[in-house]
Amino acid sequence: MFLPPWPATFSVLAGLGTVGLIAHLWKHRHETGAIWFLATLVSQAVWCFSYGAALLVTGPTLRLALEIVSLVAMSWIGVAFLGFALLYTGRGKLVRSRGFTLLLAVPALTTILLPTNSVHELVFSDYTVDPVFGVQTVSYTLEGWAYFAIGVATLAVAAGTLLLFDTVVSYGPLYRAEALAVAVSAVPPGVALLVWALELGPYPQLNLTTVLFLPHVALDAYAFGRGKMFEYSPVAHRTAERNAIEELDNPVLALDADGRVITHNTSASRLFDVEPTQILGEPFDSVVDTPVDLEADQQTVSLHAAGERREFAISISTLTDYDDDPVGHTVVFQDVTTQRRRKQRLEILNRILRHNLRNELNVAHGYVGIVADQLEDEALRTQLEGAQGDIAGVIRMGEKAWAFERAIDSMDDEPTPIALSDTLEGVATDVEATFDGEIDVSVPADVRLVCTGAVFEQLFEQLLENALEHAENGTPRAEVTLETVTDAGEAVLTVRDSGPGIPEHELAVLERGQETALEHGSGIGLWIVLWCVTALGGDLEFETDDDGTTVRVTVPGVV
């Protein structure tokens, strides 16, 4: 069987491999950058087939025509590959830029100049047939435009390759193997093109670029066939990375090692009322009108913004290079004006309710009791005793809130191990003394729990008070039991009473997480239970039947 000489054979094989790759990738044509890569492959296939056929053609007119076709295809590969690399790596804005349009003008002009070269000879001259290795190679002198077009194509491929290498380095293993394969695949034909253009080697008339498209196609086939290059495009990764700061509502400044502003987001421009480029390169101290310690992790400053003084919490992070040497800082501003004002109002209201109102209610409670004792009218005395009970209830509710506040404040302390049995026995004793009931604690003495003890005590104090307070008949009774300890180290405790059960509307308010004018609870106890369980990282369940209510509390931290 007759086989064409190897340069022609390998060129055609490279063309066939390229066509196969085009067919495989056609289903991805709508993915980011795919059309530009397909354009690269089409140019590559045309080059391989036209050059492979030209090596076998002896007719001078057809041989010249095929040479021109191959040179036209060659001129488009570089810019098309760069377009793919820009889009694939998330730099699509550059493809729509004026600079890229000027790059496209180079192969476009080359496409016009090559068929008319015999008139102006701006691309090549001294064209002659110069056979070698049994194929119809040709020799000619490249002119200025040819070197310019080849230089542009080479630089475009180099730039695209560097962009893909940047993806390899920046975006981790998700894109690494595929992007590396495509980047490396451009090297063999790129080197062959430079060798031919510079007339290096013993046979400068033979252009081996098409032959070396074979390893190029093999690497591309791996990247887009076995790999999933278009299924995991880094454009989303890069866009998210770029927009992560830009789209933040919080103002962000990035500073270099000398404290100069090197970048910032739109929110920072609005905060400091400047144009986006106005503060670039400016010292940080001249941008922010109040002293900021760049070595402090957290601090609060007052800045003039939106026509008023506002409070900002500043978070500062040190930027380091690959050797962990500091190279600058990021400064994030968070507007905490509303939170600080709300906290101030709550502190004032808390003080008024906790001290002033409580003291006055205690006085009122005493006076009502005195008047009730002196009245002879039984009906009036009963009414005053009811009023005295209501006042006592309000005072007790305030005491509960105050106790809960102290317990939550202790969450800032390091959790410590507590003995469940001893702790629950202590809580039960205190509640029994107040409500004159009976509480049975059935918890093994050796079970210990790492948690904030004050919050745990508040949780079960409220549950046991609720169990005894709402009992309807006889002596109030409640039972605390350790149901189980899970494999995850969670203690499952139950509190069971013999009362009428918690009303559905009370539980509905807890599940919804807010009260309304029409739907609200009768007190604060169940809210404290929910808040305590949440603070301990636990879970809460209620079961009510004819015999009473069972509250199941799951708390992590058993040791």
Coordinates of C-alpha atoms in Angstrom, one line a residue:
M1 CA 0.0 0.0 0.0
F2 CA 1.3 3.4 -1.0
L3 CA 1.9 5.9 1.9
P4 CA 2.7 9.5 1.3
P5 CA 6.0 10.8 2.6
W6 CA 6.0 11.3 6.3
P7 CA 5.7 15.1 6.5
A8 CA 2.5 15.0 4.4
T9 CA 1.2 11.9 6.3
F10 CA 1.7 13.4 9.7
S11 CA 0.2 16.7 8.7
V12 CA -3.0 15.0 7.4
L13 CA -3.2 12.9 10.6
A14 CA -2.9 16.0 12.7
G15 CA -5.7 17.5 10.7
L16 CA -7.9 14.4 11.2
G17 CA -7.2 14.5 14.9
T18 CA -8.2 18.1 15.0
V19 CA -11.5 17.4 13.2
G20 CA -12.2 14.7 15.7
L21 CA -11.6 17.1 18.5
I22 CA -13.9 19.7 16.9
A23 CA -16.6 17.1 16.6
H24 CA -16.2 16.1 20.3
L25 CA -16.3 19.7 21.5
W26 CA -19.2 20.9 19.4
K27 CA -21.6 20.0 22.1
H28 CA -19.8 22.5 24.4
R29 CA -20.0 25.4 21.8
H30 CA -22.1 27.4 24.2
E31 CA -19.7 27.3 27.1
T32 CA -17.5 30.2 27.9
G33 CA -14.6 30.6 25.4
A34 CA -15.6 27.5 23.4
I35 CA -16.3 29.3 20.2
W36 CA -12.9 30.9 20.2
F37 CA -11.3 27.5 20.9
L38 CA -13.3 25.9 18.1
A39 CA -12.1 28.7 15.8
T40 CA -8.5 27.9 16.8
L41 CA -9.1 24.3 15.9
V42 CA -10.7 25.1 12.6
S43 CA -7.8 27.2 11.6
Q44 CA -5.5 24.5 12.8
A45 CA -7.3 21.8 10.7
V46 CA -7.3 24.0 7.6
W47 CA -3.6 24.6 8.0
C48 CA -2.8 20.9 8.5
F49 CA -4.9 19.7 5.5
S50 CA -3.8 22.5 3.1
Y51 CA -0.1 22.1 4.0
G52 CA -0.3 18.3 3.9
A53 CA -1.9 18.5 0.4
A54 CA 0.5 21.1 -0.8
L55 CA 3.4 18.8 0.0
L56 CA 2.0 16.4 -2.6
V57 CA 1.0 18.8 -5.3
T58 CA 3.3 19.4 -8.3
G59 CA 1.2 21.9 -10.2
P60 CA 2.7 25.4 -9.5
T61 CA -0.6 27.3 -9.4
L62 CA -2.4 24.9 -7.1
R63 CA 0.8 24.5 -5.0
L64 CA 0.9 28.3 -4.5
A65 CA -2.8 28.5 -3.7
L66 CA -2.5 25.8 -1.0
E67 CA 0.5 27.6 0.5
I68 CA -1.5 30.8 0.7
V69 CA -4.4 29.0 2.4
S70 CA -2.0 27.5 5.0
L71 CA -0.5 30.9 5.7
V72 CA -4.0 32.5 6.1
A73 CA -5.0 29.7 8.6
M74 CA -1.7 30.2 10.4
S75 CA -2.3 33.9 10.9
W76 CA -5.7 33.3 12.7
I77 CA -4.6 30.7 15.2
G78 CA -2.8 33.0 17.6
V79 CA -5.5 35.6 18.1
A80 CA -8.2 32.9 18.3
F81 CA -6.3 31.1 21.0
L82 CA -5.8 34.3 22.9
G83 CA -9.6 35.0 22.7
F84 CA -10.2 31.6 24.1
A85 CA -7.7 32.0 27.0
L86 CA -9.1 35.5 27.9
L87 CA -12.7 34.2 28.1
Y88 CA -11.9 30.9 29.7
T89 CA -9.9 32.6 32.5
G90 CA -12.6 35.2 33.2
R91 CA -11.1 38.1 31.3
G92 CA -13.8 38.4 28.7
K93 CA -14.0 42.1 29.0
L94 CA -10.7 42.3 27.2
V95 CA -12.1 40.4 24.2
R96 CA -14.5 43.3 23.7
S97 CA -11.8 45.9 24.1
R98 CA -10.4 48.2 21.3
G99 CA -7.0 46.5 21.8
F100 CA -8.3 43.1 21.0
T101 CA -10.1 44.5 17.9
L102 CA -6.7 45.8 16.7
L103 CA -5.2 42.4 17.1
L104 CA -8.0 40.9 15.0
A105 CA -7.1 43.4 12.3
V106 CA -3.7 41.7 11.8
P107 CA -5.0 38.3 10.6
A108 CA -7.8 40.1 8.7
L109 CA -5.3 42.2 6.8
T110 CA -3.1 39.2 6.3
T111 CA -6.0 37.3 4.8
I112 CA -6.4 40.2 2.2
L113 CA -2.7 40.6 1.6
L114 CA -1.8 37.0 0.9
P115 CA -3.9 36.4 -2.2
T116 CA -2.7 39.7 -3.7
N117 CA 1.0 39.2 -2.7
S118 CA 2.2 38.9 -6.3
V119 CA 1.2 42.5 -6.7
H120 CA 2.9 44.1 -3.6
E121 CA 5.1 41.3 -2.1
L122 CA 4.5 42.6 1.4
V123 CA 4.3 39.1 2.8
F124 CA 6.9 37.1 0.9
S125 CA 9.1 37.2 -2.2
D126 CA 11.4 35.0 -4.3
Y127 CA 8.9 32.1 -4.2
T128 CA 10.4 28.8 -5.6
V129 CA 9.7 25.1 -5.4
D130 CA 12.4 23.5 -3.3
P131 CA 11.6 19.7 -2.7
V132 CA 13.0 17.8 0.3
F133 CA 12.2 14.4 1.7
G134 CA 10.2 13.6 -1.4
V135 CA 7.7 16.3 -0.8
Q136 CA 7.0 19.6 -2.7
T137 CA 8.4 22.1 -0.1
V138 CA 8.9 25.7 -1.2
S139 CA 11.3 28.4 -0.3
Y140 CA 10.6 32.1 -0.2
T141 CA 11.8 35.2 1.6
L142 CA 9.5 36.4 4.4
E143 CA 8.9 40.2 4.2
G144 CA 8.1 42.7 6.9
W145 CA 4.4 42.0 7.1
A146 CA 5.0 38.3 7.4
Y147 CA 7.3 38.8 10.4
F148 CA 4.9 41.2 12.0
A149 CA 1.9 38.8 11.6
I150 CA 4.0 35.8 12.8
G151 CA 5.2 37.9 15.7
V152 CA 1.7 38.9 16.7
A153 CA 0.4 35.3 16.4
T154 CA 3.4 34.1 18.5
L155 CA 2.9 36.7 21.2
A156 CA -0.9 36.0 21.3
V157 CA -0.2 32.3 21.8
A158 CA 2.4 33.0 24.4
A159 CA 0.0 35.4 26.3
G160 CA -2.8 32.8 26.1
T161 CA -0.4 30.1 27.4
L162 CA 0.6 32.4 30.3
L163 CA -3.0 33.0 31.2
L164 CA -3.7 29.3 31.3
F165 CA -0.5 28.8 33.4
D166 CA -1.9 31.5 35.8
T167 CA -5.0 29.4 36.1
V168 CA -2.9 26.4 36.9
V169 CA -1.2 28.3 39.7
S170 CA -4.1 30.3 41.0
Y171 CA -7.2 28.1 41.0
G172 CA -6.0 24.8 42.3
P173 CA -6.5 21.2 41.3
L174 CA -10.0 21.7 39.9
Y175 CA -8.6 23.1 36.7
R176 CA -4.9 22.2 37.0
A177 CA -4.4 19.1 34.8
E178 CA -6.6 20.3 32.0
A179 CA -5.3 23.9 31.8
L180 CA -1.7 22.6 32.1
A181 CA -2.3 20.2 29.2
V182 CA -3.7 22.9 26.9
A183 CA -0.9 25.4 27.9
V184 CA 1.8 22.8 27.2
S185 CA 0.2 21.7 24.0
A186 CA 1.0 25.0 22.4
V187 CA 4.7 24.6 22.9
P188 CA 5.7 22.0 20.2
P189 CA 4.0 23.7 17.3
G190 CA 5.1 27.1 18.5
V191 CA 8.7 26.2 18.6
A192 CA 8.4 24.6 15.1
L193 CA 6.9 27.8 13.7
L194 CA 9.7 29.9 15.1
V195 CA 12.4 27.5 13.7
W196 CA 10.8 27.8 10.3
A197 CA 10.3 31.6 10.4
L198 CA 13.9 32.2 11.4
E199 CA 15.2 29.6 8.9
L200 CA 17.0 27.6 11.5
G201 CA 18.2 24.0 10.8
P202 CA 19.4 22.2 7.7
Y203 CA 16.0 22.2 5.9
P204 CA 14.5 25.7 6.4
Q205 CA 12.0 25.1 3.5
L206 CA 10.2 22.4 5.6
N207 CA 7.7 23.7 8.0
L208 CA 7.2 21.1 10.7
T209 CA 4.5 23.0 12.6
T210 CA 1.7 20.9 11.2
V211 CA 3.5 17.7 12.1
L212 CA 4.0 18.8 15.7
F213 CA 0.3 19.5 15.9
L214 CA 0.0 15.8 16.6
P215 CA 1.2 16.0 20.3
H216 CA -0.8 19.3 20.5
V217 CA -4.0 17.4 19.5
A218 CA -3.2 14.6 21.9
L219 CA -2.9 16.9 24.9
D220 CA -6.0 18.9 23.9
A221 CA -7.9 15.6 23.5
Y222 CA -6.9 14.8 27.1
A223 CA -7.9 18.2 28.4
F224 CA -11.3 18.3 26.7
G225 CA -12.0 14.6 26.4
R226 CA -10.9 12.7 29.5
G227 CA -10.7 15.9 31.4
K228 CA -13.7 18.3 31.9
M229 CA -12.2 21.6 30.9
F230 CA -15.4 23.2 29.7
E231 CA -17.4 21.6 32.5
Y232 CA -15.4 23.4 35.2
S233 CA -14.5 26.7 33.7
P234 CA -12.5 29.0 36.0
V235 CA -14.4 32.0 34.8
A236 CA -16.9 31.6 37.7
H237 CA -14.0 31.2 40.1
R238 CA -12.3 34.3 38.9
T239 CA -15.5 36.3 38.7
A240 CA -16.4 35.4 42.3
E241 CA -12.9 36.2 43.4
R242 CA -12.9 39.6 41.7
N243 CA -16.5 40.5 42.8
A244 CA -16.1 39.2 46.4
I245 CA -14.7 42.5 47.5
E246 CA -16.2 44.8 44.9
E247 CA -19.8 43.8 45.7
L248 CA -19.4 43.9 49.5
D249 CA -21.6 46.4 51.2
N250 CA -18.8 47.0 53.6
P251 CA -16.1 49.5 52.5
V252 CA -12.7 47.7 51.9
L253 CA -9.3 49.3 51.3
A254 CA -6.1 47.3 50.4
L255 CA -2.8 49.0 51.4
D256 CA 0.8 48.3 50.4
A257 CA 3.6 47.9 52.9
D258 CA 4.0 51.7 53.0
G259 CA 0.3 52.2 53.9
R260 CA -0.7 53.6 50.5
V261 CA -4.1 52.7 49.0
I262 CA -3.6 50.2 46.1
T263 CA -7.2 49.2 45.6
H264 CA -10.7 49.6 47.1
N265 CA -14.3 48.8 46.3
T266 CA -17.2 51.0 45.4
S267 CA -18.5 51.1 48.9
A268 CA -15.2 52.7 50.0
S269 CA -15.6 55.3 47.3
R270 CA -19.0 56.2 48.6
L271 CA -17.9 56.3 52.2
F272 CA -15.0 58.7 51.5
D273 CA -17.0 60.6 48.8
V274 CA -14.3 60.2 46.2
E275 CA -14.0 59.1 42.6
P276 CA -12.8 55.5 42.2
T277 CA -9.3 56.4 41.2
Q278 CA -8.9 59.5 43.3
I279 CA -7.4 57.9 46.4
L280 CA -5.3 55.3 44.7
G281 CA -1.7 55.7 45.8
E282 CA -2.7 58.1 48.6
P283 CA -1.5 57.4 52.2
F284 CA -4.1 55.7 54.3
D285 CA -3.8 58.4 57.0
S286 CA -4.8 61.1 54.5
V287 CA -7.9 59.2 53.4
V288 CA -9.3 58.4 56.8
D289 CA -9.8 61.5 58.9
T290 CA -9.1 59.7 62.3
P291 CA -6.2 57.7 63.6
V292 CA -6.3 54.0 62.9
D293 CA -3.8 51.5 64.3
L294 CA -3.0 49.1 61.4
E295 CA -1.5 46.6 63.9
A296 CA -4.7 46.2 65.9
D297 CA -7.1 43.4 65.0
Q298 CA -10.4 45.2 66.0
Q299 CA -11.2 48.8 66.8
T300 CA -14.0 51.3 66.4
V301 CA -13.7 54.7 64.9
S302 CA -16.0 57.6 64.3
L303 CA -16.1 58.9 60.6
H304 CA -18.1 61.5 58.9
A305 CA -20.3 59.7 56.4
A306 CA -23.7 60.5 54.7
G307 CA -23.8 63.9 56.4
E308 CA -23.4 62.7 59.9
R309 CA -20.9 61.1 62.3
R310 CA -21.2 57.3 62.2
E311 CA -19.4 54.5 64.1
F312 CA -17.4 51.9 62.2
A313 CA -15.9 48.7 63.5
I314 CA -12.6 48.2 61.6
S315 CA -11.2 44.8 60.9
I316 CA -7.5 44.7 59.7
S317 CA -5.8 41.7 58.1
T318 CA -2.1 41.5 57.2
L319 CA -1.3 40.6 53.6
T320 CA 1.7 38.2 53.2
D321 CA 3.7 36.9 50.3
Y322 CA 4.7 33.3 49.6
D323 CA 7.4 33.6 52.2
D324 CA 4.9 34.8 54.8
D325 CA 6.5 38.3 54.8
P326 CA 4.1 41.1 55.3
V327 CA 3.4 43.1 52.1
G328 CA 0.4 45.2 53.1
H329 CA -3.0 45.2 54.8
T330 CA -6.7 44.9 54.1
V331 CA -9.0 47.3 56.0
V332 CA -12.7 46.5 56.3
F333 CA -15.1 49.1 57.6
Q334 CA -18.4 47.9 59.1
D335 CA -21.0 50.5 60.0
V336 CA -22.1 49.7 63.6
T337 CA -23.9 53.0 64.3
T338 CA -27.3 51.4 64.4
Q339 CA -26.2 48.5 66.5
R340 CA -24.4 50.8 69.0
R341 CA -27.4 53.1 69.3
R342 CA -29.7 50.1 69.8
K343 CA -27.4 48.7 72.4
Q344 CA -27.3 52.1 74.2
R345 CA -31.1 52.3 74.2
L346 CA -31.4 48.7 75.5
E347 CA -28.9 49.4 78.3
I348 CA -30.8 52.4 79.4
L349 CA -34.2 50.7 79.2
N350 CA -32.7 47.7 81.0
R351 CA -31.4 49.9 83.8
I352 CA -34.8 51.6 84.2
L353 CA -36.7 48.4 84.2
R354 CA -34.3 46.5 86.4
H355 CA -33.7 49.1 89.0
N356 CA -36.2 52.0 88.9
L357 CA -39.3 50.0 88.0
R358 CA -38.5 47.0 90.2
N359 CA -37.9 49.2 93.2
E360 CA -41.2 51.1 92.6
L361 CA -43.1 47.9 92.1
N362 CA -41.7 46.5 95.3
V363 CA -42.9 49.6 97.2
A364 CA -46.3 49.3 95.5
H365 CA -46.5 45.6 96.4
G366 CA -45.9 46.4 100.0
Y367 CA -48.4 49.2 100.2
V368 CA -51.1 47.1 98.5
G369 CA -50.5 44.4 101.0
I370 CA -50.8 46.8 103.9
V371 CA -54.0 48.3 102.6
A372 CA -55.5 44.8 102.0
D373 CA -54.7 43.7 105.6
Q374 CA -56.5 46.8 107.0
L375 CA -59.7 46.4 104.9
E376 CA -62.8 44.8 106.4
D377 CA -64.6 44.5 103.1
E378 CA -63.9 41.0 101.9
A379 CA -64.5 41.7 98.3
L380 CA -62.1 44.7 98.2
R381 CA -59.5 42.7 100.1
T382 CA -59.8 39.9 97.5
Q383 CA -59.3 42.4 94.7
L384 CA -56.2 44.0 96.3
E385 CA -54.7 40.6 97.0
G386 CA -55.2 39.8 93.3
A387 CA -53.5 43.0 92.4
Q388 CA -50.7 42.2 94.8
G389 CA -50.2 38.9 93.1
D390 CA -50.1 40.5 89.7
I391 CA -47.4 42.9 90.9
A392 CA -45.4 40.0 92.3
G393 CA -45.7 38.2 89.0
V394 CA -44.3 41.2 87.2
I395 CA -41.4 41.5 89.7
R396 CA -40.7 37.8 89.3
M397 CA -40.7 38.1 85.5
G398 CA -38.1 40.9 85.8
E399 CA -36.0 38.8 88.2
K400 CA -36.1 36.0 85.6
A401 CA -34.9 38.3 82.8
W402 CA -32.1 39.6 85.0
A403 CA -31.0 36.1 86.0
F404 CA -31.0 35.1 82.4
E405 CA -28.9 38.1 81.4
R406 CA -26.3 37.3 84.0
A407 CA -26.2 33.7 82.8
I408 CA -25.8 34.7 79.1
D409 CA -23.0 37.1 80.0
S410 CA -21.1 34.2 81.5
M411 CA -21.0 32.6 78.0
D412 CA -17.9 34.7 77.4
D413 CA -16.1 32.4 80.0
E414 CA -14.5 29.1 79.0
P415 CA -17.0 26.2 79.4
T416 CA -16.1 23.9 82.3
P417 CA -17.2 20.3 83.2
I418 CA -20.2 20.1 85.6
A419 CA -21.7 17.0 87.3
L420 CA -25.2 16.6 85.9
S421 CA -26.6 15.0 89.0
D422 CA -25.3 17.5 91.5
T423 CA -26.2 20.5 89.3
L424 CA -29.8 19.3 88.7
E425 CA -30.2 18.4 92.4
G426 CA -29.2 21.9 93.4
V427 CA -31.6 23.5 90.9
A428 CA -34.4 21.2 92.0
T429 CA -33.8 22.1 95.7
D430 CA -34.1 25.8 94.9
V431 CA -37.2 25.4 92.9
E432 CA -38.9 23.2 95.5
A433 CA -38.3 25.8 98.1
T434 CA -40.0 28.4 96.1
F435 CA -43.0 26.5 94.8
D436 CA -43.5 23.9 97.6
G437 CA -43.4 20.9 95.2
E438 CA -41.6 17.7 94.8
I439 CA -38.9 17.1 92.1
D440 CA -37.3 13.7 91.5
V441 CA -33.9 13.8 89.8
S442 CA -32.8 10.5 88.2
V443 CA -29.4 11.1 86.7
P444 CA -26.3 8.9 87.2
A445 CA -23.7 10.6 89.4
D446 CA -20.8 9.9 87.1
V447 CA -22.1 11.8 84.0
R448 CA -20.3 15.1 83.4
L449 CA -21.1 17.8 80.8
V450 CA -18.8 20.5 79.5
C451 CA -20.9 23.7 79.2
T452 CA -21.6 27.1 80.6
G453 CA -23.0 26.1 84.0
A454 CA -25.0 29.2 84.7
V455 CA -26.9 28.9 81.4
F456 CA -27.6 25.1 82.0
E457 CA -28.9 25.9 85.5
Q458 CA -31.2 28.7 84.1
L459 CA -32.5 26.3 81.5
F460 CA -33.6 23.7 84.0
E461 CA -34.7 26.2 86.6
Q462 CA -37.2 27.6 84.1
L463 CA -38.4 24.2 83.1
L464 CA -38.9 23.0 86.6
E465 CA -40.6 26.2 87.7
N466 CA -43.0 25.9 84.8
A467 CA -43.7 22.3 85.7
L468 CA -44.6 23.0 89.4
E469 CA -46.2 26.4 88.9
H470 CA -48.9 25.2 86.6
A471 CA -49.8 22.0 88.5
E472 CA -53.6 22.0 89.1
N473 CA -54.3 19.3 91.7
G474 CA -52.5 18.1 94.8
T475 CA -48.8 18.5 95.5
P476 CA -46.9 19.7 92.3
R477 CA -44.6 17.0 91.1
A478 CA -41.9 16.8 88.4
E479 CA -39.3 14.3 87.3
V480 CA -35.9 14.9 85.6
T481 CA -34.4 11.9 83.9
L482 CA -31.3 11.2 81.8
E483 CA -32.9 9.3 78.9
T484 CA -29.6 8.5 77.1
V485 CA -26.2 9.6 76.1
T486 CA -25.7 9.5 72.3
D487 CA -22.6 8.3 70.5
A488 CA -22.0 12.0 69.6
G489 CA -21.7 12.8 73.3
E490 CA -25.1 14.4 73.7
A491 CA -27.0 14.2 76.9
V492 CA -30.8 13.6 76.3
L493 CA -32.7 14.8 79.4
T494 CA -36.4 14.8 80.0
V495 CA -38.5 16.9 82.4
R496 CA -42.0 15.5 83.0
D497 CA -44.8 17.0 85.0
S498 CA -48.4 16.1 85.8
G499 CA -49.9 19.5 84.8
P500 CA -52.4 20.4 82.0
G501 CA -49.7 20.8 79.4
I502 CA -48.3 23.8 77.6
P503 CA -51.0 25.5 75.4
E504 CA -50.5 25.1 71.7
H505 CA -50.5 28.8 71.1
E506 CA -47.5 29.2 73.5
L507 CA -45.5 26.5 71.5
A508 CA -46.5 28.1 68.2
V509 CA -45.0 31.4 69.3
L510 CA -41.7 29.6 70.1
E511 CA -41.7 27.8 66.8
R512 CA -42.4 31.0 64.9
G513 CA -39.6 32.8 66.8
Q514 CA -41.6 36.0 67.3
E515 CA -44.6 37.4 69.1
T516 CA -47.4 39.5 67.6
A517 CA -50.2 41.6 69.1
L518 CA -52.6 38.8 68.5
E519 CA -50.3 35.8 69.2
H520 CA -48.0 35.9 72.2
G521 CA -46.9 34.0 75.2
S522 CA -48.1 34.5 78.8
G523 CA -44.6 35.1 80.2
I524 CA -40.9 35.0 79.6
G525 CA -40.0 31.5 81.0
L526 CA -40.4 29.5 77.8
W527 CA -38.4 32.1 75.8
I528 CA -35.6 31.8 78.4
V529 CA -35.7 28.0 77.9
L530 CA -35.4 28.4 74.1
W531 CA -32.6 31.0 74.4
C532 CA -30.6 28.8 76.8
V533 CA -30.9 25.7 74.7
T534 CA -29.8 27.6 71.6
A535 CA -26.8 29.1 73.6
L536 CA -25.8 25.6 74.6
G537 CA -26.0 24.4 71.0
G538 CA -28.7 21.9 72.0
D539 CA -32.2 21.0 70.8
L540 CA -35.7 21.1 72.4
E541 CA -38.9 19.0 72.0
F542 CA -42.3 19.2 73.7
E543 CA -44.8 16.3 74.1
T544 CA -48.1 16.7 75.8
D545 CA -50.7 14.0 76.6
D546 CA -53.4 13.4 79.2
D547 CA -50.9 12.7 81.9
G548 CA -48.9 15.9 81.5
T549 CA -46.0 17.4 79.5
T550 CA -42.6 16.0 78.7
V551 CA -39.9 18.3 77.6
R552 CA -36.9 16.6 76.0
V553 CA -33.6 18.6 76.0
T554 CA -30.6 17.4 74.0
V555 CA -27.3 19.1 75.1
P556 CA -23.8 18.4 73.6
G557 CA -20.6 18.1 75.6
V558 CA -20.7 14.8 77.6
V559 CA -17.2 13.8 78.7

